[in-house]
Amino acid sequence: MKNIAIVLAAGKGSRMEINIEKQFMHIGGKPLMFYCLDTFEKSDVIDEVILVTNKEHVDYVKKDVVEFFKFIKVSRVIAGGSERVYSVWEGLKAIRGREANVFIHDSARPFIREDALKRLSVTVESTKACVAAMPSKDTVKLSDENGYIKETPKRDKVWIIQTPQVFENKLIYKAFEHMLAAKTKEEIKQVTDDAMVLEMSSEHPIKLVESDYENIKVTTGEDVKIAETFLKKDTVFK
Ligand code: CTP
Ligand code: MG
């Protein structure tokens, strides 16, 4: 089946505390969003990319990112929404009804690797739903509302969830449509990943697929330092 990536680059990057959206912030001399787009462009797995960015930056991204770096797999650059979940929905509407698997990916994760994309593409063929993830190295606690420990989940059952999150297109479209109609605006704001949308609206099992610990999300200043360290030792992006 055809594999279409929806690349999300419509956030504000408020936790980065800089004066531009973090997808445009330069690391290693290139905008943060360049890196996953470059990997998808060179990938044997990804056939097409829908790029979702801030409404006011659509023209800039078309010219100064897609045309400039010759990302020919990017078929459309579209405007996102006020929350990540609405940006994904814009991407899904753009490919509505197409026979495909959809790889929903945060442009803030520059280090997604081809071998992880391959594992995801093989797994989605049989499961229709899988997400990139890594076993937690740290013990995780659930707290109560007063900040006291309530519960300790068994560490070997705790996974840190990443993107891409990969689904059969019609399955995830229906789940989003159902969730957006059934939930309040406040409930929708609590949706932090795409697997949650499927979990909320169906019993469909979602497979965890090991990715890499390097597939970090660049969120705050210290992540920039880590990302720059990864780039220095990496020959792929040079
Ligand atoms: N994103 C998006 N549309 C939004 C919000 C987020 O496309 N309305 C994208 C971001 O561009 C990012 C990814 O979703 O690639 C993950 O979000 P996050 O790391 O939270 O980025 P921001 O929302 O931009 O950052 P912050 O939460 O610190 O403001
Ligand atoms: Mg955010």
Tab-separated table of C-alpha atoms and ligand atoms in Angstrom:
chain	number	residue	atom	x	y	z
A	1	MET	CA	0.000	0.000	0.000
A	2	LYS	CA	1.078	3.593	-0.608
A	3	ASN	CA	2.652	5.332	2.407
A	4	ILE	CA	1.808	9.006	2.911
A	5	ALA	CA	3.493	11.074	5.632
A	6	ILE	CA	1.677	13.940	7.317
A	7	VAL	CA	4.442	16.173	8.669
A	8	LEU	CA	3.337	18.536	11.428
A	9	ALA	CA	4.996	21.933	11.511
A	10	ALA	CA	2.174	24.227	12.589
A	11	GLY	CA	3.024	24.704	16.265
A	12	LYS	CA	4.264	27.794	18.061
A	13	GLY	CA	7.186	26.267	19.936
A	14	SER	CA	6.276	28.221	23.067
A	15	ARG	CA	8.376	26.027	25.410
A	16	MET	CA	11.465	26.843	23.342
A	17	GLU	CA	11.144	30.494	24.401
A	18	ILE	CA	12.553	31.976	21.207
A	19	ASN	CA	10.942	34.549	18.949
A	20	ILE	CA	10.265	32.270	15.974
A	21	GLU	CA	8.301	29.022	15.643
A	22	LYS	CA	10.711	26.223	16.519
A	23	GLN	CA	10.227	24.363	13.183
A	24	PHE	CA	12.099	27.299	11.550
A	25	MET	CA	14.821	27.477	14.184
A	26	HIS	CA	18.218	26.596	12.707
A	27	ILE	CA	20.142	23.652	14.097
A	28	GLY	CA	23.229	22.416	12.296
A	29	GLY	CA	22.696	25.258	9.803
A	30	LYS	CA	19.265	24.086	8.625
A	31	PRO	CA	15.711	24.673	9.844
A	32	LEU	CA	14.559	22.002	12.314
A	33	MET	CA	11.810	20.867	9.932
A	34	PHE	CA	14.393	20.126	7.206
A	35	TYR	CA	15.668	16.954	8.845
A	36	CYS	CA	12.618	14.681	8.842
A	37	LEU	CA	11.619	15.992	5.396
A	38	ASP	CA	15.081	15.058	4.112
A	39	THR	CA	14.772	11.560	5.582
A	40	PHE	CA	11.325	11.108	4.014
A	41	GLU	CA	12.583	12.441	0.664
A	42	LYS	CA	15.344	9.816	0.609
A	43	SER	CA	13.226	7.036	2.094
A	44	ASP	CA	12.254	3.860	0.231
A	45	VAL	CA	9.201	3.635	2.495
A	46	ILE	CA	7.537	7.055	2.143
A	47	ASP	CA	5.881	7.837	-1.211
A	48	GLU	CA	4.351	11.247	-0.581
A	49	VAL	CA	4.354	13.994	2.055
A	50	ILE	CA	1.599	16.369	3.160
A	51	LEU	CA	3.218	19.235	5.016
A	52	VAL	CA	1.121	21.093	7.585
A	53	THR	CA	2.378	24.477	8.735
A	54	ASN	CA	1.181	27.755	10.230
A	55	LYS	CA	-1.388	29.513	8.045
A	56	GLU	CA	0.763	32.642	7.730
A	57	HIS	CA	3.822	30.609	6.696
A	58	VAL	CA	2.345	28.423	3.931
A	59	ASP	CA	3.841	30.496	1.077
A	60	TYR	CA	7.204	30.844	2.809
A	61	VAL	CA	7.397	27.074	3.417
A	62	LYS	CA	6.482	26.308	-0.213
A	63	LYS	CA	9.292	28.545	-1.523
A	64	ASP	CA	12.000	28.554	1.106
A	65	VAL	CA	11.742	24.984	2.320
A	66	VAL	CA	10.023	22.721	-0.234
A	67	GLU	CA	11.332	24.368	-3.428
A	68	PHE	CA	14.663	25.425	-1.948
A	69	PHE	CA	15.608	21.942	-0.712
A	70	LYS	CA	13.880	20.218	-3.679
A	71	PHE	CA	11.547	18.083	-1.595
A	72	ILE	CA	9.650	16.657	-4.560
A	73	LYS	CA	7.660	14.183	-2.474
A	74	VAL	CA	5.812	17.079	-0.801
A	75	SER	CA	2.563	17.183	-2.768
A	76	ARG	CA	0.813	19.823	-0.670
A	77	VAL	CA	1.598	22.444	1.949
A	78	ILE	CA	-1.494	23.197	3.990
A	79	ALA	CA	-2.478	25.307	6.997
A	80	GLY	CA	-2.798	23.611	10.373
A	81	GLY	CA	-4.978	24.412	13.368
A	82	SER	CA	-4.748	25.840	16.875
A	83	GLU	CA	-3.865	22.484	18.502
A	84	ARG	CA	-1.794	19.576	17.199
A	85	VAL	CA	-4.917	17.426	16.931
A	86	TYR	CA	-6.535	19.977	14.573
A	87	SER	CA	-3.381	20.165	12.456
A	88	VAL	CA	-3.467	16.367	12.056
A	89	TRP	CA	-7.138	16.609	11.109
A	90	GLU	CA	-6.316	19.118	8.349
A	91	GLY	CA	-3.738	16.657	7.033
A	92	LEU	CA	-6.185	13.757	7.153
A	93	LYS	CA	-8.860	15.756	5.306
A	94	ALA	CA	-6.330	16.463	2.554
A	95	ILE	CA	-5.967	12.719	1.850
A	96	ARG	CA	-9.529	11.702	2.655
A	97	GLY	CA	-10.664	8.435	1.049
A	98	ARG	CA	-7.264	7.489	-0.371
A	99	GLU	CA	-6.070	3.881	-0.116
A	100	ALA	CA	-2.926	4.396	1.907
A	101	ASN	CA	-1.138	4.084	5.191
A	102	VAL	CA	-0.560	7.413	6.867
A	103	PHE	CA	2.618	8.191	8.843
A	104	ILE	CA	1.788	11.086	11.187
A	105	HIS	CA	5.079	12.693	12.242
A	106	ASP	CA	6.173	15.688	14.331
A	107	SER	CA	8.677	17.834	12.438
A	108	ALA	CA	10.159	18.496	15.897
A	109	ARG	CA	11.606	14.933	15.738
A	110	PRO	CA	14.541	15.363	13.339
A	111	PHE	CA	16.185	11.967	13.896
A	112	ILE	CA	13.651	9.453	12.630
A	113	ARG	CA	15.555	6.677	10.866
A	114	GLU	CA	14.874	4.702	7.708
A	115	ASP	CA	15.092	1.362	9.537
A	116	ALA	CA	12.375	2.457	11.997
A	117	LEU	CA	10.220	3.596	9.056
A	118	LYS	CA	10.697	0.124	7.528
A	119	ARG	CA	9.649	-1.649	10.735
A	120	LEU	CA	6.582	0.581	10.993
A	121	SER	CA	5.598	0.022	7.367
A	122	VAL	CA	5.848	-3.766	7.726
A	123	THR	CA	3.877	-3.742	10.997
A	124	VAL	CA	1.071	-1.474	9.768
A	125	GLU	CA	0.350	-3.859	6.866
A	126	SER	CA	-0.801	-6.524	9.341
A	127	THR	CA	-2.063	-4.396	12.277
A	128	LYS	CA	-3.440	-1.228	10.565
A	129	ALA	CA	-2.237	0.728	13.599
A	130	CYS	CA	1.219	1.057	15.160
A	131	VAL	CA	3.341	3.708	16.820
A	132	ALA	CA	7.062	4.366	17.207
A	133	ALA	CA	8.074	3.953	20.840
A	134	MET	CA	10.909	2.999	23.200
A	135	PRO	CA	10.907	1.143	26.513
A	136	SER	CA	11.240	3.625	29.382
A	137	LYS	CA	14.715	3.660	30.925
A	138	ASP	CA	13.365	5.465	33.969
A	139	THR	CA	10.871	4.235	36.521
A	140	VAL	CA	7.583	6.049	35.993
A	141	LYS	CA	5.153	7.081	38.766
A	142	LEU	CA	1.537	8.147	38.487
A	143	SER	CA	0.689	10.974	40.888
A	144	ASP	CA	-2.480	12.105	42.583
A	145	GLU	CA	-3.766	15.668	42.178
A	146	ASN	CA	-1.681	16.823	45.187
A	147	GLY	CA	1.636	15.639	43.758
A	148	TYR	CA	1.975	12.455	45.843
A	149	ILE	CA	2.841	9.082	44.371
A	150	LYS	CA	-0.265	7.074	43.660
A	151	GLU	CA	1.006	4.132	41.660
A	152	THR	CA	4.126	2.600	40.112
A	153	PRO	CA	3.468	0.876	36.797
A	154	LYS	CA	5.762	-2.094	36.087
A	155	ARG	CA	8.710	-0.614	34.228
A	156	ASP	CA	8.841	-3.355	31.617
A	157	LYS	CA	5.317	-2.332	30.590
A	158	VAL	CA	6.135	1.392	30.302
A	159	TRP	CA	6.908	2.801	26.871
A	160	ILE	CA	7.813	6.304	25.803
A	161	ILE	CA	5.708	7.174	22.795
A	162	GLN	CA	7.165	8.904	19.761
A	163	THR	CA	6.128	9.590	16.188
A	164	PRO	CA	5.595	8.426	13.451
A	165	GLN	CA	2.225	7.040	14.440
A	166	VAL	CA	1.049	4.946	11.530
A	167	PHE	CA	-2.457	3.913	10.557
A	168	GLU	CA	-4.512	2.670	7.691
A	169	ASN	CA	-5.884	5.949	6.354
A	170	LYS	CA	-9.612	5.212	6.485
A	171	LEU	CA	-9.363	3.738	10.004
A	172	ILE	CA	-7.714	6.837	11.480
A	173	TYR	CA	-9.943	9.221	9.505
A	174	LYS	CA	-13.057	7.583	10.973
A	175	ALA	CA	-11.581	7.637	14.480
A	176	PHE	CA	-10.826	11.377	14.219
A	177	GLU	CA	-14.259	12.110	12.762
A	178	HIS	CA	-15.920	10.205	15.601
A	179	MET	CA	-13.770	11.773	18.333
A	180	LEU	CA	-14.256	15.339	17.063
A	181	ALA	CA	-18.044	14.874	17.010
A	182	ALA	CA	-18.287	13.082	20.375
A	183	LYS	CA	-15.925	15.105	22.588
A	184	THR	CA	-16.024	18.634	23.980
A	185	LYS	CA	-13.417	21.263	23.025
A	186	GLU	CA	-11.783	20.826	26.451
A	187	GLU	CA	-11.577	17.038	26.021
A	188	ILE	CA	-10.162	17.450	22.512
A	189	LYS	CA	-7.415	19.745	23.925
A	190	GLN	CA	-6.233	16.838	26.109
A	191	VAL	CA	-5.481	14.678	23.050
A	192	THR	CA	-1.687	14.616	22.863
A	193	ASP	CA	-1.115	11.870	20.327
A	194	ASP	CA	-2.898	10.106	17.509
A	195	ALA	CA	-3.079	6.643	19.023
A	196	MET	CA	-5.268	8.204	21.755
A	197	VAL	CA	-7.845	9.100	19.124
A	198	LEU	CA	-8.134	5.476	18.066
A	199	GLU	CA	-8.130	4.328	21.721
A	200	MET	CA	-11.035	6.715	22.454
A	201	SER	CA	-13.214	5.569	19.598
A	202	SER	CA	-12.531	1.860	19.092
A	203	GLU	CA	-11.076	-1.331	20.508
A	204	HIS	CA	-8.635	-1.600	17.616
A	205	PRO	CA	-5.278	-2.867	18.976
A	206	ILE	CA	-2.274	-0.601	18.415
A	207	LYS	CA	1.161	-2.189	18.161
A	208	LEU	CA	4.248	-0.591	19.747
A	209	VAL	CA	7.218	-0.642	17.356
A	210	GLU	CA	10.724	-0.022	18.689
A	211	SER	CA	12.268	3.057	17.126
A	212	ASP	CA	15.455	4.696	18.502
A	213	TYR	CA	16.307	6.568	21.689
A	214	GLU	CA	17.733	9.242	19.381
A	215	ASN	CA	14.280	9.964	17.942
A	216	ILE	CA	13.835	12.782	20.480
A	217	LYS	CA	11.364	15.635	20.270
A	218	VAL	CA	13.135	18.964	20.314
A	219	THR	CA	10.991	20.817	22.843
A	220	THR	CA	13.170	23.011	25.090
A	221	GLY	CA	16.642	24.600	25.018
A	222	GLU	CA	18.461	21.550	26.388
A	223	ASP	CA	17.028	19.403	23.567
A	224	VAL	CA	18.722	21.751	21.083
A	225	LYS	CA	22.102	20.975	22.661
A	226	ILE	CA	21.383	17.230	22.499
A	227	ALA	CA	20.239	17.527	18.872
A	228	GLU	CA	23.392	19.421	17.911
A	229	THR	CA	25.503	16.696	19.519
A	230	PHE	CA	23.643	14.020	17.536
A	231	LEU	CA	24.127	16.030	14.321
A	232	LYS	CA	27.884	16.353	14.891
A	233	LYS	CA	28.406	12.608	15.074
A	234	ASP	CA	26.005	11.951	12.242
A	235	THR	CA	27.257	11.652	8.685
A	236	VAL	CA	23.801	11.331	7.102
A	237	PHE	CA	22.977	15.038	7.297
A	238	LYS	CA	26.335	16.404	6.192
B	1	CTP	N1	2.031	21.106	15.970
B	1	CTP	C1	1.179	21.435	14.908
B	1	CTP	N2	0.086	22.229	15.141
B	1	CTP	C2	-0.176	22.694	16.366
B	1	CTP	C3	0.663	22.357	17.449
B	1	CTP	C4	1.771	21.547	17.221
B	1	CTP	O1	1.427	21.019	13.769
B	1	CTP	N3	-1.239	23.505	16.544
B	1	CTP	C5	3.219	20.303	15.684
B	1	CTP	C6	4.511	21.024	16.063
B	1	CTP	O2	4.926	21.870	14.990
B	1	CTP	C7	5.457	19.900	16.372
B	1	CTP	C8	4.538	18.755	16.783
B	1	CTP	O3	3.203	19.146	16.472
B	1	CTP	O4	6.207	19.479	15.254
B	1	CTP	C9	4.694	18.405	18.258
B	1	CTP	O5	4.282	19.492	19.049
B	1	CTP	P1	5.156	20.260	20.140
B	1	CTP	O6	6.482	19.631	20.298
B	1	CTP	O7	4.287	20.483	21.324
B	1	CTP	O8	5.427	21.641	19.368
B	1	CTP	P2	4.779	23.055	19.649
B	1	CTP	O9	3.330	22.904	19.931
B	1	CTP	O10	5.184	23.932	18.521
B	1	CTP	O11	5.578	23.515	20.970
B	1	CTP	P3	4.963	24.041	22.350
B	1	CTP	O12	3.985	23.006	22.815
B	1	CTP	O13	6.159	24.198	23.232
B	1	CTP	O14	4.304	25.370	22.026
B	2	MG	MG	2.659	21.808	21.646
